[in-house]
GROMACS .gro file of C-alpha atoms in nm:
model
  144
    1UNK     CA    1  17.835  14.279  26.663
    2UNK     CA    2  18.001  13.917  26.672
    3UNK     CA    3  17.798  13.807  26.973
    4UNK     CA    4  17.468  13.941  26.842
    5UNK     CA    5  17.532  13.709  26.518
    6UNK     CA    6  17.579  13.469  26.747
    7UNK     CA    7  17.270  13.471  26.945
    8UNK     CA    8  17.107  13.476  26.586
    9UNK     CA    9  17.211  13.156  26.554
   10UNK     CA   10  17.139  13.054  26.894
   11UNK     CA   11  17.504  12.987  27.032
   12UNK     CA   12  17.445  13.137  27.362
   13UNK     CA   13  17.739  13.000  27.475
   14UNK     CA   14  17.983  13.087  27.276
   15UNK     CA   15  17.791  13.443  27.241
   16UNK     CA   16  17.845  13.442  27.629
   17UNK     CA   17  18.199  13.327  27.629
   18UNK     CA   18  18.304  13.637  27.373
   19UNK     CA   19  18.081  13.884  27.662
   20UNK     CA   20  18.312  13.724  27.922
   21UNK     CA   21  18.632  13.786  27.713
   22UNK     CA   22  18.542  14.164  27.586
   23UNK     CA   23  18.509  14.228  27.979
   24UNK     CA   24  18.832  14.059  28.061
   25UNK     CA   25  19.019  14.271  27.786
   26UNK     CA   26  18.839  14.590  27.968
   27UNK     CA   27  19.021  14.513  28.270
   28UNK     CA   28  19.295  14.397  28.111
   29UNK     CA   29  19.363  14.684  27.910
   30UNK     CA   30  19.303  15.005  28.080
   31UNK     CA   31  19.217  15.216  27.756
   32UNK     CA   32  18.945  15.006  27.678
   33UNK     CA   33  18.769  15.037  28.008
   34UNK     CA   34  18.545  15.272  28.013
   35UNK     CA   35  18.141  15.385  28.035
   36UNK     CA   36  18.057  15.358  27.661
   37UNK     CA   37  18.231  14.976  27.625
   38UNK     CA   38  18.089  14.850  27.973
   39UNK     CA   39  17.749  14.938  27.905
   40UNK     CA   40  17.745  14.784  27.555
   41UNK     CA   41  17.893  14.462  27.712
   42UNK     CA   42  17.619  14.420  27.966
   43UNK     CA   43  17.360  14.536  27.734
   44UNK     CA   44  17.433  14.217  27.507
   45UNK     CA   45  17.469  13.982  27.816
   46UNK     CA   46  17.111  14.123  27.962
   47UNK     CA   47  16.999  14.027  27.576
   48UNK     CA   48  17.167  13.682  27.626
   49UNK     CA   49  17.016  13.623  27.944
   50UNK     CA   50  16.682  13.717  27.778
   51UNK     CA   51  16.710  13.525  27.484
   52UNK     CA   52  16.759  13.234  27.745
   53UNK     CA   53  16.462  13.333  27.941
   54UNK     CA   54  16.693  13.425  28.244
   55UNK     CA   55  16.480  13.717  28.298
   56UNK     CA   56  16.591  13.796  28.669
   57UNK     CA   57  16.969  13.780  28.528
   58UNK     CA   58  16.841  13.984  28.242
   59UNK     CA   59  16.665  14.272  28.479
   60UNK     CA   60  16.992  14.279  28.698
   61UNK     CA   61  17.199  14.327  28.393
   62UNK     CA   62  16.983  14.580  28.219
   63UNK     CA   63  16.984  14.785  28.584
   64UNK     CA   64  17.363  14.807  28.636
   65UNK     CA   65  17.293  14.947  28.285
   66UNK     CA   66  17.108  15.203  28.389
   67UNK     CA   67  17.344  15.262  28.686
   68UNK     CA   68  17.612  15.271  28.467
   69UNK     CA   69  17.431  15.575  28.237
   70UNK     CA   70  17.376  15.767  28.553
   71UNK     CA   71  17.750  15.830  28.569
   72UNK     CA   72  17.763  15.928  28.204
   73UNK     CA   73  17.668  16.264  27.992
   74UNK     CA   74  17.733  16.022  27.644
   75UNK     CA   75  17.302  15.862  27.729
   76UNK     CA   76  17.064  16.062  27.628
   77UNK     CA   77  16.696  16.032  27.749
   78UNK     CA   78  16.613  15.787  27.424
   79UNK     CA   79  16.895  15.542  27.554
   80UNK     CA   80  16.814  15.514  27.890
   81UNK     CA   81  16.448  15.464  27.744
   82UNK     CA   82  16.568  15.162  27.557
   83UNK     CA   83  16.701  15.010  27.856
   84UNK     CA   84  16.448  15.104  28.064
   85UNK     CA   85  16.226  14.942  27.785
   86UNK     CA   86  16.452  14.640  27.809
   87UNK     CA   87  16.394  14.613  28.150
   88UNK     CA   88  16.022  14.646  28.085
   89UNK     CA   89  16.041  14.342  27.918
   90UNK     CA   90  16.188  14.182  28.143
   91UNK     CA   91  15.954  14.240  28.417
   92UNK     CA   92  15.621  14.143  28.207
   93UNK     CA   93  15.789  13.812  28.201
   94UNK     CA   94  15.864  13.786  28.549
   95UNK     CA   95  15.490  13.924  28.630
   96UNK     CA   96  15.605  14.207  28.811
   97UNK     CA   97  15.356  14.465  28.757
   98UNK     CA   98  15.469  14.668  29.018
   99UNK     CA   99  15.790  14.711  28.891
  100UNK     CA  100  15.658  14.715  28.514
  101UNK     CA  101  15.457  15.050  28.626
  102UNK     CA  102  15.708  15.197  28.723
  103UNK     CA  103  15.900  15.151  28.467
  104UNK     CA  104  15.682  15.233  28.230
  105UNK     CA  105  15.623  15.574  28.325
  106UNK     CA  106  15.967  15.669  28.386
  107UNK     CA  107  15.970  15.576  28.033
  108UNK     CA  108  15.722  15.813  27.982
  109UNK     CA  109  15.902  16.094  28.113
  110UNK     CA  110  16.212  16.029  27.873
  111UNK     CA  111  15.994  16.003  27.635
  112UNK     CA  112  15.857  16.318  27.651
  113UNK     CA  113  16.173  16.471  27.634
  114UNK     CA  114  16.257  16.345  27.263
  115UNK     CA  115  15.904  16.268  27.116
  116UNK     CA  116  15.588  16.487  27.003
  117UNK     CA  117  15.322  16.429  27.244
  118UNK     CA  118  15.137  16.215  26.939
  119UNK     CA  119  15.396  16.016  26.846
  120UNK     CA  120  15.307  15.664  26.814
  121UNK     CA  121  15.582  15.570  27.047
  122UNK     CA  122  15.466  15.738  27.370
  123UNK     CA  123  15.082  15.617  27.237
  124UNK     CA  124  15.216  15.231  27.289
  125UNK     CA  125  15.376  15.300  27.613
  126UNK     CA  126  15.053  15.451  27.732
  127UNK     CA  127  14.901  15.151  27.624
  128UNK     CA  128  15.137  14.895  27.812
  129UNK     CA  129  15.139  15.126  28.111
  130UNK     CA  130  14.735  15.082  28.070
  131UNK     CA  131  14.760  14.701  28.017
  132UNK     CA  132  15.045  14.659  28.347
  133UNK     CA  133  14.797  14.894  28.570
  134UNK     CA  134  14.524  14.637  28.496
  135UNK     CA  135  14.751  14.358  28.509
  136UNK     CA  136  14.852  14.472  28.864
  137UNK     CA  137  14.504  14.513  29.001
  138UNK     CA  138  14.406  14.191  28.896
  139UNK     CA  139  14.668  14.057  29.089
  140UNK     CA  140  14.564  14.232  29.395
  141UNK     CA  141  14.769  14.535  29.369
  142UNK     CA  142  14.611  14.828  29.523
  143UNK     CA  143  14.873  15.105  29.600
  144UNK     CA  144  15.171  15.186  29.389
   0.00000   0.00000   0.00000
């Protein structure tokens, strides 16, 4: 919570420098290393690197994420959604449709796991999977 009031104030350094300690107390201290703690960690650095428009940094960071959740029963399909979101992001900003697509519809998939097939929710994914596809074949994409 300390180093998201901190990028609300813009000091991304200091923000980063708390990241950078929290990880060096996880491998410090054994009992604080684990799934849960390493996940939120990287999850506010990938924010960091956002909010500093290090979106590469940012995609990397949000991916060991969702490396990280593979090894874990404590994610359920909404949080690896939100990461995958994250990562979504991420890759509009970087103009990778390619990768944005597929993104998007795994997100789909969790999705449909914890939403009604009308909720609003799966309706804007639809749409930004709709908007990427178009996106892509403007760029020249033909074959996914």
């Amino acid at each position: 919570n300390m180093a998201y009031l901190l990028i609300k104030f813009r000091l991304f350094d200091d923000a980063t420098d708390l990241i950078d300690s929290s990880f060096e107390l996880q491998r410090i201290i054994p009992e604080f290393n684990n799934q849960i703690m390493n996940i939120a960690t990287l999850s506010t650095m990938g924010f960091i690197y956002y909010q500093t428009k290090q979106h590469k940094a940012s995609f990397d960071t949000y991916k060991a994420c969702v490396q990280l959740q593979e090894n874990t029963t404590q994610h359920n399909e909404r949080d690896k959604a939100d990461v995958l979101t994250k990562m979504a992001a991420n890759c509009k900003k970087m103009k990778d449709h390619e990768k944005r697509v597929l993104i998007l519809r795994c997100i789909l998939v969790y999705q449909q796991c914890y939403l009604l097939d009308d909720d609003d929710e799966i309706w804007e994914t639809n749409a930004a999977l709709a908007e990427s596809l178009q996106e892509y074949a403007d760029a020249g994409g033909d074959c996914l």
